[in-house]
């Protein structure tokens, strides 16, 4: 849908850049369908790149990759709108697809008998272009939801765990509000306030902008 856009990050590491591609398609779960715009994030240097989520269309992502080696396609969770272009993208780039095993039932609903190429685990370090990113397991939106944190860039790729305006949705199957609030409280709000939160949908935010609203999310919650 759109060309890629380079994101300014609070921290910087020589040669490393973060880019966003936005694609549009359908999120389907529990028999419902919703049209959604998704953010796909690329982090890397001129030689290699990590792709975070693979939503709806491979073509604009392949364009943004621009011939670089794809270290991996990291899937923040198993909802179809975050993984449905990953097959085509993996085929085009030769990159492995990694997802947390607790979202395997969501993966299987999309890809059937074709397994992912690897598991994500809490605390795992993924390196791209010399930049380490830490996997944070943040269940709640889905059981196997993860975020990726780069202390060097002061960036958190939050998937659908934390948005501009609060936690991801927890009204559908395999979701739980108390679990997502615990994940956000224990794993995300403990990061430095300047941390830029690059989300799975919509606008970016920061930890410092979201943290004061924690009690409000709980008070206003009505799933
Ligand atoms: Fe989701």
mmCIF file of C-alpha atoms and ligand atoms in Angstrom:
data_model
loop_
_atom_site.group_PDB
_atom_site.id
_atom_site.type_symbol
_atom_site.label_atom_id
_atom_site.label_comp_id
_atom_site.label_asym_id
_atom_site.label_seq_id
_atom_site.Cartn_x
_atom_site.Cartn_y
_atom_site.Cartn_z
ATOM 1 C CA UNK A 1 0.000 0.000 0.000
ATOM 2 C CA UNK A 2 2.779 2.459 0.818
ATOM 3 C CA UNK A 3 6.468 2.836 0.243
ATOM 4 C CA UNK A 4 8.698 2.437 3.256
ATOM 5 C CA UNK A 5 9.413 5.307 5.579
ATOM 6 C CA UNK A 6 12.525 5.734 7.720
ATOM 7 C CA UNK A 7 11.863 6.249 11.433
ATOM 8 C CA UNK A 8 13.876 8.565 13.664
ATOM 9 C CA UNK A 9 14.843 6.692 16.832
ATOM 10 C CA UNK A 10 15.881 8.211 20.208
ATOM 11 C CA UNK A 11 19.155 6.273 20.189
ATOM 12 C CA UNK A 12 21.329 5.649 17.184
ATOM 13 C CA UNK A 13 23.833 3.045 16.117
ATOM 14 C CA UNK A 14 26.075 3.728 13.161
ATOM 15 C CA UNK A 15 24.724 2.200 9.977
ATOM 16 C CA UNK A 16 21.484 0.946 11.527
ATOM 17 C CA UNK A 17 18.108 2.216 10.412
ATOM 18 C CA UNK A 18 14.493 1.398 11.165
ATOM 19 C CA UNK A 19 11.873 1.497 8.427
ATOM 20 C CA UNK A 20 8.136 1.063 8.374
ATOM 21 C CA UNK A 21 5.945 -0.412 5.656
ATOM 22 C CA UNK A 22 2.159 -0.187 6.027
ATOM 23 C CA UNK A 23 -0.129 -2.745 4.401
ATOM 24 C CA UNK A 24 -3.882 -3.199 4.479
ATOM 25 C CA UNK A 25 -5.911 -6.381 4.668
ATOM 26 C CA UNK A 26 -8.283 -8.459 6.738
ATOM 27 C CA UNK A 27 -7.885 -9.662 10.324
ATOM 28 C CA UNK A 28 -10.037 -12.744 10.894
ATOM 29 C CA UNK A 29 -10.730 -14.457 14.213
ATOM 30 C CA UNK A 30 -13.682 -16.144 15.902
ATOM 31 C CA UNK A 31 -15.682 -15.954 12.646
ATOM 32 C CA UNK A 32 -15.401 -12.161 12.417
ATOM 33 C CA UNK A 33 -13.467 -10.114 9.868
ATOM 34 C CA UNK A 34 -12.091 -6.607 10.196
ATOM 35 C CA UNK A 35 -10.218 -4.499 7.657
ATOM 36 C CA UNK A 36 -6.974 -3.314 9.229
ATOM 37 C CA UNK A 37 -3.781 -1.421 8.437
ATOM 38 C CA UNK A 38 -0.661 -3.121 9.769
ATOM 39 C CA UNK A 39 2.837 -1.846 10.438
ATOM 40 C CA UNK A 40 5.736 -3.982 9.264
ATOM 41 C CA UNK A 41 9.085 -2.955 10.712
ATOM 42 C CA UNK A 42 12.526 -3.431 9.176
ATOM 43 C CA UNK A 43 15.651 -2.956 11.253
ATOM 44 C CA UNK A 44 19.124 -3.393 9.889
ATOM 45 C CA UNK A 45 21.983 -1.904 7.905
ATOM 46 C CA UNK A 46 22.874 -1.805 4.203
ATOM 47 C CA UNK A 47 23.691 -5.509 4.177
ATOM 48 C CA UNK A 48 21.182 -7.275 6.373
ATOM 49 C CA UNK A 49 17.815 -6.699 7.885
ATOM 50 C CA UNK A 50 15.319 -8.190 10.295
ATOM 51 C CA UNK A 51 11.668 -8.058 9.280
ATOM 52 C CA UNK A 52 9.193 -7.752 12.146
ATOM 53 C CA UNK A 53 5.770 -9.090 11.124
ATOM 54 C CA UNK A 54 4.658 -9.875 7.577
ATOM 55 C CA UNK A 55 1.185 -8.514 7.027
ATOM 56 C CA UNK A 56 -1.090 -8.924 4.018
ATOM 57 C CA UNK A 57 1.293 -8.213 1.130
ATOM 58 C CA UNK A 58 4.882 -9.332 0.548
ATOM 59 C CA UNK A 59 5.620 -7.060 -2.400
ATOM 60 C CA UNK A 60 6.063 -3.702 -0.580
ATOM 61 C CA UNK A 61 8.216 -5.431 2.038
ATOM 62 C CA UNK A 62 10.405 -7.011 -0.628
ATOM 63 C CA UNK A 63 10.785 -3.547 -2.139
ATOM 64 C CA UNK A 64 11.874 -2.106 1.221
ATOM 65 C CA UNK A 65 14.320 -4.991 1.772
ATOM 66 C CA UNK A 66 15.905 -3.883 -1.495
ATOM 67 C CA UNK A 67 18.096 -6.925 -2.022
ATOM 68 C CA UNK A 68 19.491 -7.095 1.520
ATOM 69 C CA UNK A 69 19.889 -10.410 3.313
ATOM 70 C CA UNK A 70 16.940 -11.059 5.605
ATOM 71 C CA UNK A 71 18.250 -12.506 8.888
ATOM 72 C CA UNK A 72 14.769 -13.611 9.920
ATOM 73 C CA UNK A 73 11.105 -12.782 9.800
ATOM 74 C CA UNK A 74 10.163 -12.302 13.440
ATOM 75 C CA UNK A 75 6.445 -12.628 14.111
ATOM 76 C CA UNK A 76 5.230 -10.700 17.150
ATOM 77 C CA UNK A 77 2.234 -13.027 17.445
ATOM 78 C CA UNK A 78 0.156 -15.463 15.461
ATOM 79 C CA UNK A 79 -2.860 -13.409 14.420
ATOM 80 C CA UNK A 80 -3.371 -13.861 10.699
ATOM 81 C CA UNK A 81 -2.958 -10.176 9.938
ATOM 82 C CA UNK A 82 0.642 -10.268 11.235
ATOM 83 C CA UNK A 83 1.737 -13.511 9.581
ATOM 84 C CA UNK A 84 -0.298 -13.954 6.388
ATOM 85 C CA UNK A 85 2.372 -12.603 4.010
ATOM 86 C CA UNK A 86 5.208 -14.457 5.736
ATOM 87 C CA UNK A 87 5.050 -17.496 3.465
ATOM 88 C CA UNK A 88 5.489 -15.467 0.314
ATOM 89 C CA UNK A 89 8.118 -13.289 1.974
ATOM 90 C CA UNK A 90 10.088 -16.318 3.200
ATOM 91 C CA UNK A 91 9.950 -17.836 -0.255
ATOM 92 C CA UNK A 92 11.185 -14.637 -1.885
ATOM 93 C CA UNK A 93 14.013 -14.000 0.595
ATOM 94 C CA UNK A 94 14.987 -17.433 1.913
ATOM 95 C CA UNK A 95 14.572 -16.091 5.462
ATOM 96 C CA UNK A 96 13.398 -18.253 8.361
ATOM 97 C CA UNK A 97 10.124 -17.472 10.138
ATOM 98 C CA UNK A 98 10.220 -17.381 13.922
ATOM 99 C CA UNK A 99 7.281 -17.257 16.325
ATOM 100 C CA UNK A 100 6.725 -17.982 20.022
ATOM 101 C CA UNK A 101 5.490 -21.580 20.460
ATOM 102 C CA UNK A 102 2.533 -20.469 22.626
ATOM 103 C CA UNK A 103 0.920 -19.022 19.460
ATOM 104 C CA UNK A 104 1.326 -22.205 17.488
ATOM 105 C CA UNK A 105 -2.462 -22.784 17.310
ATOM 106 C CA UNK A 106 -2.844 -19.408 15.571
ATOM 107 C CA UNK A 107 0.032 -20.238 13.217
ATOM 108 C CA UNK A 108 -1.525 -23.626 12.429
ATOM 109 C CA UNK A 109 -4.870 -21.969 11.620
ATOM 110 C CA UNK A 110 -3.097 -19.975 8.880
ATOM 111 C CA UNK A 111 -0.429 -22.405 7.669
ATOM 112 C CA UNK A 112 -1.750 -25.854 8.571
ATOM 113 C CA UNK A 113 0.948 -28.499 8.421
ATOM 114 C CA UNK A 114 3.797 -26.158 7.490
ATOM 115 C CA UNK A 115 5.714 -25.501 10.724
ATOM 116 C CA UNK A 116 7.613 -22.298 11.523
ATOM 117 C CA UNK A 117 11.384 -22.429 11.073
ATOM 118 C CA UNK A 118 12.168 -21.588 14.671
ATOM 119 C CA UNK A 119 10.850 -20.677 18.099
ATOM 120 C CA UNK A 120 11.157 -17.329 19.842
ATOM 121 C CA UNK A 121 11.896 -17.440 23.569
ATOM 122 C CA UNK A 122 11.898 -14.845 26.315
ATOM 123 C CA UNK A 123 15.372 -13.380 26.737
ATOM 124 C CA UNK A 124 16.590 -14.566 23.344
ATOM 125 C CA UNK A 125 18.961 -12.133 21.674
ATOM 126 C CA UNK A 126 18.585 -11.628 17.937
ATOM 127 C CA UNK A 127 21.408 -9.817 16.198
ATOM 128 C CA UNK A 128 21.192 -7.907 12.957
ATOM 129 C CA UNK A 129 24.017 -5.827 11.503
ATOM 130 C CA UNK A 130 25.759 -6.033 14.892
ATOM 131 C CA UNK A 131 22.704 -4.694 16.727
ATOM 132 C CA UNK A 132 21.314 -6.919 19.479
ATOM 133 C CA UNK A 133 17.563 -7.056 20.054
ATOM 134 C CA UNK A 134 16.050 -8.828 23.042
ATOM 135 C CA UNK A 135 12.872 -10.883 22.807
ATOM 136 C CA UNK A 136 10.403 -10.082 25.587
ATOM 137 C CA UNK A 137 7.574 -12.583 25.979
ATOM 138 C CA UNK A 138 4.509 -10.428 26.688
ATOM 139 C CA UNK A 139 1.416 -12.655 26.675
ATOM 140 C CA UNK A 140 -2.102 -11.261 26.948
ATOM 141 C CA UNK A 141 -3.191 -10.149 23.486
ATOM 142 C CA UNK A 142 -2.253 -13.704 22.581
ATOM 143 C CA UNK A 143 -0.420 -16.345 24.629
ATOM 144 C CA UNK A 144 2.710 -16.193 22.486
ATOM 145 C CA UNK A 145 2.872 -12.437 21.980
ATOM 146 C CA UNK A 146 6.384 -10.982 22.018
ATOM 147 C CA UNK A 147 8.031 -7.574 21.817
ATOM 148 C CA UNK A 148 11.557 -6.847 20.595
ATOM 149 C CA UNK A 149 13.657 -4.372 22.531
ATOM 150 C CA UNK A 150 16.754 -2.504 21.409
ATOM 151 C CA UNK A 151 18.310 -0.573 24.309
ATOM 152 C CA UNK A 152 20.818 0.955 21.864
ATOM 153 C CA UNK A 153 18.152 2.510 19.674
ATOM 154 C CA UNK A 154 15.805 3.025 22.669
ATOM 155 C CA UNK A 155 13.129 1.288 20.633
ATOM 156 C CA UNK A 156 10.504 -1.304 21.468
ATOM 157 C CA UNK A 157 8.710 -3.160 18.693
ATOM 158 C CA UNK A 158 5.505 -3.882 20.565
ATOM 159 C CA UNK A 159 3.360 -5.879 18.131
ATOM 160 C CA UNK A 160 -0.205 -5.733 19.441
ATOM 161 C CA UNK A 161 0.809 -5.707 23.114
ATOM 162 C CA UNK A 162 1.021 -1.932 23.586
ATOM 163 C CA UNK A 163 -0.419 0.784 21.374
ATOM 164 C CA UNK A 164 -0.615 4.543 21.382
ATOM 165 C CA UNK A 165 -3.470 4.734 23.911
ATOM 166 C CA UNK A 166 -3.032 1.496 25.815
ATOM 167 C CA UNK A 167 -3.023 -2.304 25.680
ATOM 168 C CA UNK A 168 -3.934 -4.380 22.636
ATOM 169 C CA UNK A 169 -7.391 -5.893 22.378
ATOM 170 C CA UNK A 170 -8.212 -8.789 24.668
ATOM 171 C CA UNK A 171 -11.881 -9.441 23.816
ATOM 172 C CA UNK A 172 -11.339 -12.431 21.518
ATOM 173 C CA UNK A 173 -10.106 -16.028 21.786
ATOM 174 C CA UNK A 174 -6.796 -16.732 23.542
ATOM 175 C CA UNK A 175 -6.634 -13.156 24.935
ATOM 176 C CA UNK A 176 -6.685 -12.034 28.558
ATOM 177 C CA UNK A 177 -6.799 -8.492 29.930
ATOM 178 C CA UNK A 178 -5.172 -9.143 33.324
ATOM 179 C CA UNK A 179 -2.368 -11.016 31.572
ATOM 180 C CA UNK A 180 -1.665 -8.197 29.104
ATOM 181 C CA UNK A 181 -1.674 -5.593 31.878
ATOM 182 C CA UNK A 182 0.761 -7.727 33.881
ATOM 183 C CA UNK A 183 3.018 -8.108 30.822
ATOM 184 C CA UNK A 184 2.973 -4.373 30.119
ATOM 185 C CA UNK A 185 3.489 -3.472 33.778
ATOM 186 C CA UNK A 186 6.316 -5.908 34.462
ATOM 187 C CA UNK A 187 8.147 -5.942 31.135
ATOM 188 C CA UNK A 188 7.403 -2.710 29.263
ATOM 189 C CA UNK A 189 6.669 0.089 31.724
ATOM 190 C CA UNK A 190 9.968 -0.792 33.401
ATOM 191 C CA UNK A 191 11.858 0.348 30.277
ATOM 192 C CA UNK A 192 13.228 3.901 30.092
ATOM 193 C CA UNK A 193 10.514 6.502 29.482
ATOM 194 C CA UNK A 194 12.165 7.770 26.314
ATOM 195 C CA UNK A 195 11.783 4.332 24.679
ATOM 196 C CA UNK A 196 10.010 4.730 21.344
ATOM 197 C CA UNK A 197 7.220 2.171 20.985
ATOM 198 C CA UNK A 198 6.744 1.038 17.387
ATOM 199 C CA UNK A 199 3.390 -0.697 17.287
ATOM 200 C CA UNK A 200 1.695 -3.334 15.148
ATOM 201 C CA UNK A 201 -1.011 -0.927 14.037
ATOM 202 C CA UNK A 202 -1.325 2.845 13.941
ATOM 203 C CA UNK A 203 0.793 5.517 15.545
ATOM 204 C CA UNK A 204 3.938 5.169 17.582
ATOM 205 C CA UNK A 205 4.162 6.216 21.213
ATOM 206 C CA UNK A 206 6.689 6.164 24.055
ATOM 207 C CA UNK A 207 6.834 4.296 27.341
ATOM 208 C CA UNK A 208 6.780 7.642 29.161
ATOM 209 C CA UNK A 209 3.617 8.702 27.355
ATOM 210 C CA UNK A 210 1.728 5.496 28.167
ATOM 211 C CA UNK A 211 2.917 4.756 31.706
ATOM 212 C CA UNK A 212 0.769 7.365 33.543
ATOM 213 C CA UNK A 213 -2.423 5.875 32.033
ATOM 214 C CA UNK A 214 -2.048 2.366 33.449
ATOM 215 C CA UNK A 215 -4.724 2.799 36.121
ATOM 216 C CA UNK A 216 -7.062 4.428 33.613
ATOM 217 C CA UNK A 217 -6.821 1.377 31.300
ATOM 218 C CA UNK A 218 -7.813 -0.864 34.205
ATOM 219 C CA UNK A 219 -10.658 1.424 35.341
ATOM 220 C CA UNK A 220 -12.078 1.771 31.837
ATOM 221 C CA UNK A 221 -11.651 -1.858 30.822
ATOM 222 C CA UNK A 222 -14.898 -3.651 29.884
ATOM 223 C CA UNK A 223 -14.159 -6.754 27.728
HETATM 224 FE FE1 LIG B 1 -3.257 -9.119 16.967
#
